[in-house]
Short mmCIF file of N, CA, C and O in Angstrom, two decimals:
data_model
loop_
_atom_site.label_atom_id
_atom_site.label_comp_id
_atom_site.label_asym_id
_atom_site.label_seq_id
_atom_site.Cartn_x
_atom_site.Cartn_y
_atom_site.Cartn_z
N MET A 1 0.84 -1.19 0.00
CA MET A 1 0.00 0.00 0.00
C MET A 1 0.88 1.25 0.00
O MET A 1 1.87 1.32 0.71
N THR A 2 0.51 2.23 -0.77
CA THR A 2 1.26 3.48 -0.85
C THR A 2 0.81 4.40 0.28
O THR A 2 -0.37 4.56 0.51
N THR A 3 1.76 5.00 0.98
CA THR A 3 1.40 5.94 2.03
C THR A 3 1.34 7.34 1.44
O THR A 3 2.00 7.64 0.44
N THR A 4 0.57 8.21 2.09
CA THR A 4 0.46 9.58 1.58
C THR A 4 1.78 10.32 1.66
O THR A 4 2.05 11.20 0.87
N ALA A 5 2.64 9.94 2.61
CA ALA A 5 3.93 10.61 2.75
C ALA A 5 4.86 10.31 1.59
O ALA A 5 5.73 11.11 1.25
N SER A 6 4.70 9.15 0.95
CA SER A 6 5.61 8.79 -0.13
C SER A 6 5.10 9.19 -1.50
O SER A 6 5.81 9.06 -2.48
N VAL A 7 3.89 9.70 -1.58
CA VAL A 7 3.31 10.07 -2.86
C VAL A 7 3.51 11.57 -3.08
O VAL A 7 3.28 12.38 -2.20
N GLN A 8 3.96 11.91 -4.28
CA GLN A 8 4.21 13.30 -4.64
C GLN A 8 3.36 13.67 -5.86
O GLN A 8 3.06 12.80 -6.68
N PRO A 9 3.00 14.93 -6.01
CA PRO A 9 2.28 15.32 -7.22
C PRO A 9 3.22 15.36 -8.42
O PRO A 9 4.38 15.76 -8.30
N THR A 10 2.71 14.92 -9.56
CA THR A 10 3.47 15.05 -10.81
C THR A 10 2.97 16.24 -11.61
O THR A 10 3.68 16.77 -12.45
N GLU A 11 1.72 16.65 -11.33
CA GLU A 11 1.15 17.82 -12.01
C GLU A 11 0.10 18.45 -11.10
O GLU A 11 -0.70 17.75 -10.50
N ILE A 12 0.15 19.76 -11.03
CA ILE A 12 -0.85 20.54 -10.30
C ILE A 12 -1.37 21.56 -11.30
O ILE A 12 -0.60 22.37 -11.83
N LYS A 13 -2.66 21.47 -11.59
CA LYS A 13 -3.22 22.30 -12.65
C LYS A 13 -4.46 23.05 -12.16
O LYS A 13 -5.38 22.45 -11.61
N LYS A 14 -4.46 24.36 -12.37
CA LYS A 14 -5.60 25.20 -12.02
C LYS A 14 -6.65 25.07 -13.12
O LYS A 14 -6.36 25.31 -14.29
N GLU A 15 -7.84 24.63 -12.75
CA GLU A 15 -8.95 24.50 -13.69
C GLU A 15 -10.14 25.29 -13.18
O GLU A 15 -10.15 25.71 -12.02
N ALA A 16 -11.13 25.48 -14.01
CA ALA A 16 -12.30 26.28 -13.63
C ALA A 16 -13.00 25.71 -12.40
O ALA A 16 -13.41 26.45 -11.51
N GLU A 17 -13.14 24.38 -12.33
CA GLU A 17 -13.91 23.77 -11.25
C GLU A 17 -13.08 23.45 -10.01
O GLU A 17 -13.62 23.08 -8.98
N GLY A 18 -11.77 23.57 -10.10
CA GLY A 18 -10.93 23.29 -8.94
C GLY A 18 -9.50 22.98 -9.34
O GLY A 18 -9.13 23.07 -10.51
N LEU A 19 -8.72 22.60 -8.36
CA LEU A 19 -7.33 22.26 -8.56
C LEU A 19 -7.22 20.78 -8.88
O LEU A 19 -7.65 19.94 -8.09
N ARG A 20 -6.65 20.45 -10.03
CA ARG A 20 -6.46 19.05 -10.43
C ARG A 20 -5.03 18.65 -10.10
O ARG A 20 -4.08 19.29 -10.54
N VAL A 21 -4.91 17.61 -9.27
CA VAL A 21 -3.59 17.13 -8.87
C VAL A 21 -3.45 15.68 -9.33
O VAL A 21 -4.28 14.83 -9.02
N THR A 22 -2.38 15.43 -10.10
CA THR A 22 -2.04 14.08 -10.52
C THR A 22 -0.87 13.65 -9.65
O THR A 22 0.12 14.38 -9.51
N TRP A 23 -0.97 12.44 -9.06
CA TRP A 23 0.01 11.94 -8.12
C TRP A 23 0.90 10.87 -8.75
O TRP A 23 0.53 10.27 -9.75
N THR A 24 2.06 10.64 -8.14
CA THR A 24 3.02 9.68 -8.69
C THR A 24 2.47 8.26 -8.77
O THR A 24 2.96 7.47 -9.56
N ASP A 25 1.45 7.95 -7.98
CA ASP A 25 0.86 6.60 -8.05
C ASP A 25 -0.26 6.53 -9.08
O ASP A 25 -0.96 5.53 -9.19
N GLY A 26 -0.44 7.61 -9.87
CA GLY A 26 -1.44 7.63 -10.93
C GLY A 26 -2.80 8.17 -10.51
O GLY A 26 -3.65 8.43 -11.34
N HIS A 27 -3.01 8.37 -9.23
CA HIS A 27 -4.28 8.89 -8.74
C HIS A 27 -4.44 10.35 -9.17
O HIS A 27 -3.46 11.10 -9.22
N VAL A 28 -5.66 10.76 -9.50
CA VAL A 28 -5.96 12.14 -9.86
C VAL A 28 -7.08 12.63 -8.95
O VAL A 28 -8.11 11.97 -8.81
N GLY A 29 -6.85 13.76 -8.32
CA GLY A 29 -7.86 14.36 -7.45
C GLY A 29 -8.23 15.74 -7.96
O GLY A 29 -7.38 16.49 -8.43
N LEU A 30 -9.51 16.07 -7.87
CA LEU A 30 -9.99 17.40 -8.23
C LEU A 30 -10.52 18.05 -6.95
O LEU A 30 -11.49 17.57 -6.37
N TYR A 31 -9.85 19.10 -6.51
CA TYR A 31 -10.13 19.76 -5.24
C TYR A 31 -10.88 21.07 -5.50
O TYR A 31 -10.28 22.01 -6.01
N PRO A 32 -12.16 21.16 -5.13
CA PRO A 32 -12.85 22.44 -5.29
C PRO A 32 -12.13 23.53 -4.49
O PRO A 32 -11.62 23.28 -3.39
N TYR A 33 -12.07 24.72 -5.05
CA TYR A 33 -11.31 25.79 -4.42
C TYR A 33 -11.84 26.16 -3.04
O TYR A 33 -11.07 26.35 -2.10
N ARG A 34 -13.14 26.25 -2.89
CA ARG A 34 -13.71 26.59 -1.58
C ARG A 34 -13.36 25.52 -0.55
O ARG A 34 -13.08 25.82 0.61
N TYR A 35 -13.36 24.28 -0.96
CA TYR A 35 -12.99 23.16 -0.09
C TYR A 35 -11.54 23.31 0.37
O TYR A 35 -11.24 23.16 1.56
N LEU A 36 -10.64 23.63 -0.55
CA LEU A 36 -9.24 23.84 -0.18
C LEU A 36 -9.08 25.01 0.78
O LEU A 36 -8.38 24.92 1.79
N ARG A 37 -9.73 26.12 0.45
CA ARG A 37 -9.63 27.31 1.31
C ARG A 37 -10.14 27.00 2.71
O ARG A 37 -9.57 27.43 3.72
N ALA A 38 -11.21 26.22 2.81
CA ALA A 38 -11.79 25.87 4.11
C ALA A 38 -10.86 24.99 4.94
O ALA A 38 -10.98 24.95 6.16
N HIS A 39 -9.94 24.30 4.29
CA HIS A 39 -9.02 23.41 5.00
C HIS A 39 -7.63 24.02 5.23
O HIS A 39 -6.69 23.30 5.54
N CYS A 40 -7.52 25.33 5.09
CA CYS A 40 -6.25 25.99 5.39
C CYS A 40 -5.87 25.68 6.83
O CYS A 40 -6.72 25.72 7.73
N GLN A 41 -4.61 25.38 7.05
CA GLN A 41 -4.13 25.00 8.38
C GLN A 41 -3.30 26.09 9.06
O GLN A 41 -2.67 25.84 10.08
N CYS A 42 -3.31 27.32 8.51
CA CYS A 42 -2.51 28.39 9.11
C CYS A 42 -3.07 28.76 10.49
O CYS A 42 -4.20 28.41 10.84
N ALA A 43 -2.29 29.51 11.26
CA ALA A 43 -2.68 29.88 12.62
C ALA A 43 -3.92 30.77 12.67
O ALA A 43 -4.61 30.81 13.68
N ALA A 44 -4.23 31.46 11.59
CA ALA A 44 -5.44 32.28 11.55
C ALA A 44 -6.68 31.42 11.31
O ALA A 44 -7.79 31.83 11.62
N CYS A 45 -6.49 30.21 10.77
CA CYS A 45 -7.62 29.33 10.44
C CYS A 45 -7.79 28.17 11.41
O CYS A 45 -8.89 27.63 11.54
N VAL A 46 -6.72 27.76 12.06
CA VAL A 46 -6.76 26.66 13.02
C VAL A 46 -5.88 27.06 14.20
O VAL A 46 -4.71 27.40 14.02
N ASP A 47 -6.46 27.01 15.40
CA ASP A 47 -5.68 27.35 16.59
C ASP A 47 -4.51 26.37 16.72
O ASP A 47 -4.70 25.15 16.69
N GLU A 48 -3.32 26.90 16.83
CA GLU A 48 -2.14 26.04 16.81
C GLU A 48 -1.96 25.21 18.06
O GLU A 48 -1.23 24.22 18.04
N TRP A 49 -2.63 25.53 19.15
CA TRP A 49 -2.51 24.73 20.37
C TRP A 49 -3.65 23.75 20.51
O TRP A 49 -3.44 22.57 20.78
N SER A 50 -4.88 24.22 20.36
CA SER A 50 -6.04 23.33 20.56
C SER A 50 -6.46 22.61 19.29
O SER A 50 -7.22 21.66 19.35
N ARG A 51 -6.00 23.10 18.12
CA ARG A 51 -6.39 22.59 16.79
C ARG A 51 -7.84 22.91 16.47
O ARG A 51 -8.42 22.37 15.54
N LYS A 52 -8.45 23.81 17.23
CA LYS A 52 -9.82 24.23 16.97
C LYS A 52 -9.87 24.99 15.65
O LYS A 52 -9.05 25.87 15.39
N VAL A 53 -10.84 24.63 14.82
CA VAL A 53 -11.01 25.31 13.53
C VAL A 53 -11.55 26.71 13.78
O VAL A 53 -12.55 26.88 14.49
N LEU A 54 -10.87 27.71 13.26
CA LEU A 54 -11.27 29.11 13.44
C LEU A 54 -11.95 29.69 12.20
O LEU A 54 -12.71 30.63 12.31
N VAL A 55 -11.63 29.13 11.04
CA VAL A 55 -12.21 29.65 9.80
C VAL A 55 -13.70 29.36 9.79
O VAL A 55 -14.15 28.30 10.24
N GLN A 56 -14.47 30.32 9.34
CA GLN A 56 -15.92 30.16 9.25
C GLN A 56 -16.25 29.88 7.79
O GLN A 56 -16.21 30.76 6.94
N VAL A 57 -16.56 28.62 7.51
CA VAL A 57 -16.78 28.17 6.14
C VAL A 57 -17.85 29.00 5.44
O VAL A 57 -17.70 29.35 4.26
N GLU A 58 -18.90 29.36 6.16
CA GLU A 58 -19.98 30.13 5.53
C GLU A 58 -19.53 31.51 5.08
O GLU A 58 -20.19 32.14 4.24
N ARG A 59 -18.40 31.99 5.55
CA ARG A 59 -17.87 33.29 5.14
C ARG A 59 -16.94 33.20 3.93
O ARG A 59 -16.50 34.20 3.40
N ILE A 60 -16.61 31.98 3.52
CA ILE A 60 -15.76 31.81 2.34
C ILE A 60 -16.64 31.93 1.10
O ILE A 60 -17.62 31.19 0.97
N PRO A 61 -16.35 32.85 0.20
CA PRO A 61 -17.18 33.02 -0.99
C PRO A 61 -17.25 31.73 -1.83
O PRO A 61 -16.26 31.02 -1.97
N GLU A 62 -18.43 31.44 -2.34
CA GLU A 62 -18.61 30.27 -3.22
C GLU A 62 -17.71 30.37 -4.45
O GLU A 62 -17.31 29.35 -5.00
N THR A 63 -17.41 31.59 -4.85
CA THR A 63 -16.66 31.82 -6.09
C THR A 63 -15.16 32.00 -5.86
O THR A 63 -14.46 32.46 -6.76
N ILE A 64 -14.67 31.65 -4.68
CA ILE A 64 -13.25 31.85 -4.37
C ILE A 64 -12.36 31.07 -5.35
O ILE A 64 -12.71 29.97 -5.77
N THR A 65 -11.26 31.69 -5.71
CA THR A 65 -10.27 31.05 -6.58
C THR A 65 -8.88 31.44 -6.11
O THR A 65 -8.70 32.47 -5.46
N PRO A 66 -7.89 30.64 -6.46
CA PRO A 66 -6.52 31.06 -6.14
C PRO A 66 -6.07 32.12 -7.15
O PRO A 66 -6.26 31.97 -8.34
N VAL A 67 -5.50 33.19 -6.63
CA VAL A 67 -4.94 34.24 -7.47
C VAL A 67 -3.53 33.84 -7.89
O VAL A 67 -3.08 34.15 -8.98
N ASP A 68 -2.84 33.11 -6.99
CA ASP A 68 -1.48 32.67 -7.27
C ASP A 68 -1.26 31.34 -6.56
O ASP A 68 -1.75 31.13 -5.45
N ILE A 69 -0.54 30.44 -7.21
CA ILE A 69 -0.16 29.16 -6.62
C ILE A 69 1.35 29.02 -6.81
O ILE A 69 1.84 29.15 -7.93
N ARG A 70 2.07 28.80 -5.70
CA ARG A 70 3.53 28.69 -5.76
C ARG A 70 4.00 27.45 -5.01
O ARG A 70 3.44 27.11 -3.97
N PRO A 71 5.04 26.81 -5.51
CA PRO A 71 5.60 25.69 -4.76
C PRO A 71 6.33 26.18 -3.51
O PRO A 71 6.86 27.30 -3.48
N VAL A 72 6.33 25.35 -2.48
CA VAL A 72 7.11 25.60 -1.26
C VAL A 72 8.06 24.42 -1.15
O VAL A 72 7.64 23.31 -0.82
N GLY A 73 9.29 24.65 -1.50
CA GLY A 73 10.27 23.56 -1.53
C GLY A 73 9.76 22.43 -2.41
O GLY A 73 9.15 22.66 -3.45
N ARG A 74 9.99 21.20 -1.94
CA ARG A 74 9.49 20.02 -2.65
C ARG A 74 8.47 19.28 -1.82
O ARG A 74 8.31 18.08 -1.95
N TYR A 75 7.77 20.04 -0.95
CA TYR A 75 6.84 19.38 -0.03
C TYR A 75 5.46 20.02 0.09
O TYR A 75 4.58 19.46 0.73
N ALA A 76 5.25 21.18 -0.54
CA ALA A 76 3.97 21.88 -0.33
C ALA A 76 3.70 22.89 -1.45
O ALA A 76 4.57 23.16 -2.28
N VAL A 77 2.50 23.44 -1.41
CA VAL A 77 2.13 24.56 -2.28
C VAL A 77 1.53 25.66 -1.41
O VAL A 77 0.97 25.40 -0.34
N HIS A 78 1.67 26.87 -1.88
CA HIS A 78 1.13 28.05 -1.20
C HIS A 78 0.12 28.70 -2.13
O HIS A 78 0.36 28.81 -3.34
N PHE A 79 -1.00 29.11 -1.57
CA PHE A 79 -2.06 29.78 -2.35
C PHE A 79 -2.23 31.21 -1.85
O PHE A 79 -2.22 31.45 -0.66
N GLU A 80 -2.42 32.11 -2.78
CA GLU A 80 -2.95 33.44 -2.50
C GLU A 80 -4.38 33.37 -3.00
O GLU A 80 -4.62 33.06 -4.18
N TRP A 81 -5.34 33.60 -2.11
CA TRP A 81 -6.76 33.43 -2.45
C TRP A 81 -7.40 34.75 -2.83
O TRP A 81 -6.98 35.81 -2.38
N SER A 82 -8.46 34.68 -3.62
CA SER A 82 -9.17 35.88 -4.08
C SER A 82 -9.87 36.62 -2.94
O SER A 82 -10.26 37.76 -3.12
N ASP A 83 -9.99 35.98 -1.77
CA ASP A 83 -10.58 36.68 -0.61
C ASP A 83 -9.52 37.43 0.20
O ASP A 83 -9.80 37.99 1.25
N GLY A 84 -8.27 37.43 -0.30
CA GLY A 84 -7.19 38.14 0.37
C GLY A 84 -6.38 37.28 1.33
O GLY A 84 -5.35 37.72 1.83
N HIS A 85 -6.81 36.07 1.59
CA HIS A 85 -6.08 35.19 2.50
C HIS A 85 -4.87 34.60 1.78
O HIS A 85 -4.96 34.25 0.62
N GLY A 86 -3.75 34.48 2.50
CA GLY A 86 -2.57 33.94 1.84
C GLY A 86 -1.48 33.52 2.80
O GLY A 86 -0.31 33.56 2.44
N THR A 87 -1.84 33.10 4.01
CA THR A 87 -0.80 32.75 4.98
C THR A 87 -0.58 31.25 5.14
O THR A 87 0.36 30.85 5.83
N GLY A 88 -1.40 30.43 4.53
CA GLY A 88 -1.26 28.99 4.72
C GLY A 88 -0.49 28.31 3.61
O GLY A 88 -0.38 28.81 2.49
N ILE A 89 0.08 27.16 3.95
CA ILE A 89 0.67 26.29 2.95
C ILE A 89 0.00 24.93 3.08
O ILE A 89 -0.50 24.56 4.14
N TYR A 90 -0.03 24.21 1.99
CA TYR A 90 -0.68 22.90 1.94
C TYR A 90 0.38 21.86 1.59
O TYR A 90 0.82 21.78 0.44
N GLY A 91 0.80 21.12 2.60
CA GLY A 91 1.77 20.05 2.38
C GLY A 91 1.17 18.99 1.47
O GLY A 91 -0.05 18.78 1.45
N PHE A 92 2.02 18.33 0.71
CA PHE A 92 1.53 17.31 -0.22
C PHE A 92 0.80 16.18 0.51
O PHE A 92 -0.22 15.68 0.02
N SER A 93 1.29 15.79 1.68
CA SER A 93 0.60 14.71 2.41
C SER A 93 -0.78 15.17 2.86
O SER A 93 -1.74 14.40 2.84
N LEU A 94 -0.93 16.45 3.26
CA LEU A 94 -2.24 16.99 3.61
C LEU A 94 -3.15 16.98 2.39
O LEU A 94 -4.30 16.54 2.46
N LEU A 95 -2.64 17.48 1.26
CA LEU A 95 -3.44 17.49 0.04
C LEU A 95 -3.96 16.10 -0.31
O LEU A 95 -5.12 15.92 -0.66
N ARG A 96 -3.09 15.13 -0.21
CA ARG A 96 -3.51 13.77 -0.55
C ARG A 96 -4.58 13.26 0.41
O ARG A 96 -5.57 12.66 0.01
N ARG A 97 -4.41 13.54 1.71
CA ARG A 97 -5.43 13.13 2.70
C ARG A 97 -6.75 13.84 2.46
O ARG A 97 -7.81 13.29 2.76
N LEU A 98 -6.71 15.05 1.94
CA LEU A 98 -7.93 15.83 1.69
C LEU A 98 -8.63 15.46 0.39
O LEU A 98 -9.70 16.01 0.11
N CYS A 99 -8.07 14.57 -0.40
CA CYS A 99 -8.65 14.27 -1.71
C CYS A 99 -10.14 13.97 -1.56
O CYS A 99 -10.54 13.07 -0.83
N PRO A 100 -10.98 14.74 -2.28
CA PRO A 100 -12.43 14.58 -2.13
C PRO A 100 -13.06 13.65 -3.16
O PRO A 100 -14.29 13.60 -3.28
N CYS A 101 -12.25 12.89 -3.91
CA CYS A 101 -12.82 12.03 -4.94
C CYS A 101 -13.64 10.91 -4.30
O CYS A 101 -13.53 10.64 -3.10
N GLU A 102 -14.44 10.25 -5.09
CA GLU A 102 -15.32 9.19 -4.59
C GLU A 102 -14.54 8.04 -3.96
O GLU A 102 -14.98 7.45 -2.97
N ARG A 103 -13.38 7.73 -4.49
CA ARG A 103 -12.57 6.65 -3.94
C ARG A 103 -12.00 7.01 -2.56
O ARG A 103 -11.99 6.20 -1.65
N CYS A 104 -11.51 8.24 -2.42
CA CYS A 104 -10.88 8.67 -1.17
C CYS A 104 -11.89 9.13 -0.13
O CYS A 104 -11.66 8.99 1.07
N ALA A 105 -12.98 9.71 -0.58
CA ALA A 105 -14.01 10.23 0.33
C ALA A 105 -15.38 9.80 -0.18
O ALA A 105 -16.08 10.58 -0.83
N PRO A 106 -15.75 8.53 0.08
CA PRO A 106 -17.00 8.00 -0.48
C PRO A 106 -18.25 8.84 -0.19
O PRO A 106 -19.16 8.87 -0.98
N GLY A 107 -18.27 9.56 0.91
CA GLY A 107 -19.41 10.40 1.23
C GLY A 107 -19.33 11.79 0.64
O GLY A 107 -20.21 12.62 0.84
N GLY A 108 -18.27 12.08 -0.10
CA GLY A 108 -18.08 13.40 -0.67
C GLY A 108 -17.19 14.25 0.23
O GLY A 108 -16.83 13.84 1.33
N PRO A 109 -16.84 15.44 -0.24
CA PRO A 109 -15.94 16.31 0.53
C PRO A 109 -16.57 16.69 1.87
O PRO A 109 -17.75 16.99 1.95
N VAL A 110 -15.75 16.67 2.92
CA VAL A 110 -16.22 17.05 4.25
C VAL A 110 -15.53 18.36 4.62
O VAL A 110 -14.32 18.47 4.57
N TYR A 111 -16.36 19.33 4.98
CA TYR A 111 -15.83 20.62 5.37
C TYR A 111 -15.53 20.62 6.86
O TYR A 111 -16.15 19.86 7.62
N PRO A 112 -14.61 21.48 7.30
CA PRO A 112 -14.30 21.54 8.73
C PRO A 112 -15.54 21.94 9.53
O PRO A 112 -16.45 22.58 9.01
N ALA A 113 -15.54 21.56 10.78
CA ALA A 113 -16.66 21.89 11.66
C ALA A 113 -16.75 23.39 11.86
O ALA A 113 -15.74 24.10 11.85
N ASP A 114 -17.96 23.87 12.05
CA ASP A 114 -18.19 25.27 12.36
C ASP A 114 -17.60 25.54 13.76
O ASP A 114 -17.90 24.81 14.70
N PRO A 115 -16.78 26.58 13.91
CA PRO A 115 -16.19 26.86 15.23
C PRO A 115 -17.23 27.01 16.32
O PRO A 115 -16.99 26.66 17.46
N ALA A 116 -18.42 27.51 15.98
CA ALA A 116 -19.47 27.68 16.98
C ALA A 116 -19.98 26.34 17.51
O ALA A 116 -20.50 26.24 18.60
N ASP A 117 -19.82 25.27 16.72
CA ASP A 117 -20.27 23.94 17.13
C ASP A 117 -19.25 23.22 18.01
O ASP A 117 -19.54 22.18 18.56
N GLN A 118 -18.05 23.76 18.11
CA GLN A 118 -17.00 23.09 18.86
C GLN A 118 -17.00 23.58 20.30
O GLN A 118 -16.91 24.77 20.57
N ALA A 119 -17.14 22.65 21.23
CA ALA A 119 -17.10 23.00 22.63
C ALA A 119 -15.67 23.33 23.04
O ALA A 119 -14.73 22.69 22.57
N PRO A 120 -15.47 24.30 23.91
CA PRO A 120 -14.11 24.59 24.37
C PRO A 120 -13.59 23.40 25.18
O PRO A 120 -14.38 22.67 25.78
N PRO A 121 -12.29 23.20 25.21
CA PRO A 121 -11.75 22.07 25.96
C PRO A 121 -12.05 22.22 27.45
O PRO A 121 -12.08 23.32 27.99
N THR A 122 -12.30 21.08 28.10
CA THR A 122 -12.55 21.08 29.53
C THR A 122 -11.20 21.21 30.25
O THR A 122 -10.29 20.44 29.99
N PRO A 123 -11.09 22.19 31.14
CA PRO A 123 -9.81 22.34 31.85
C PRO A 123 -9.54 21.14 32.75
O PRO A 123 -10.45 20.59 33.34
N GLN A 124 -8.29 20.77 32.81
CA GLN A 124 -7.87 19.66 33.68
C GLN A 124 -7.39 20.24 35.00
O GLN A 124 -6.53 21.10 35.03
N LEU A 125 -7.99 19.78 36.08
CA LEU A 125 -7.58 20.21 37.41
C LEU A 125 -6.57 19.21 37.95
O LEU A 125 -6.80 18.01 37.91
N ARG A 126 -5.48 19.69 38.44
CA ARG A 126 -4.44 18.81 38.97
C ARG A 126 -4.03 19.25 40.34
O ARG A 126 -3.96 20.32 40.70
#
């Protein structure tokens, strides 16, 4: 079995309906732009200590697109989004895990939980 850590993209292509990524194992994933933006892992979108999702998916425009896509070394891509956001990077292993195709996500793409639905962590008394 191929692990996501060992699989690299051979092609990343911006298309009207989303980002098309072809992987070294032959798999092809089409990532809707709003779905990618909703899964940004930067500190403004996900609390770096609690991992609580901070981005509000309903505030991401349906028509969001990447204004610029740049490689980050040989391990990630960086997006500048049409909503002005541009602080996150998407590691290749994250991209592969996020693949929303029917084979990888039989129920379809899953968006992050609404921050309002997440209960704050219960403090531990010691």
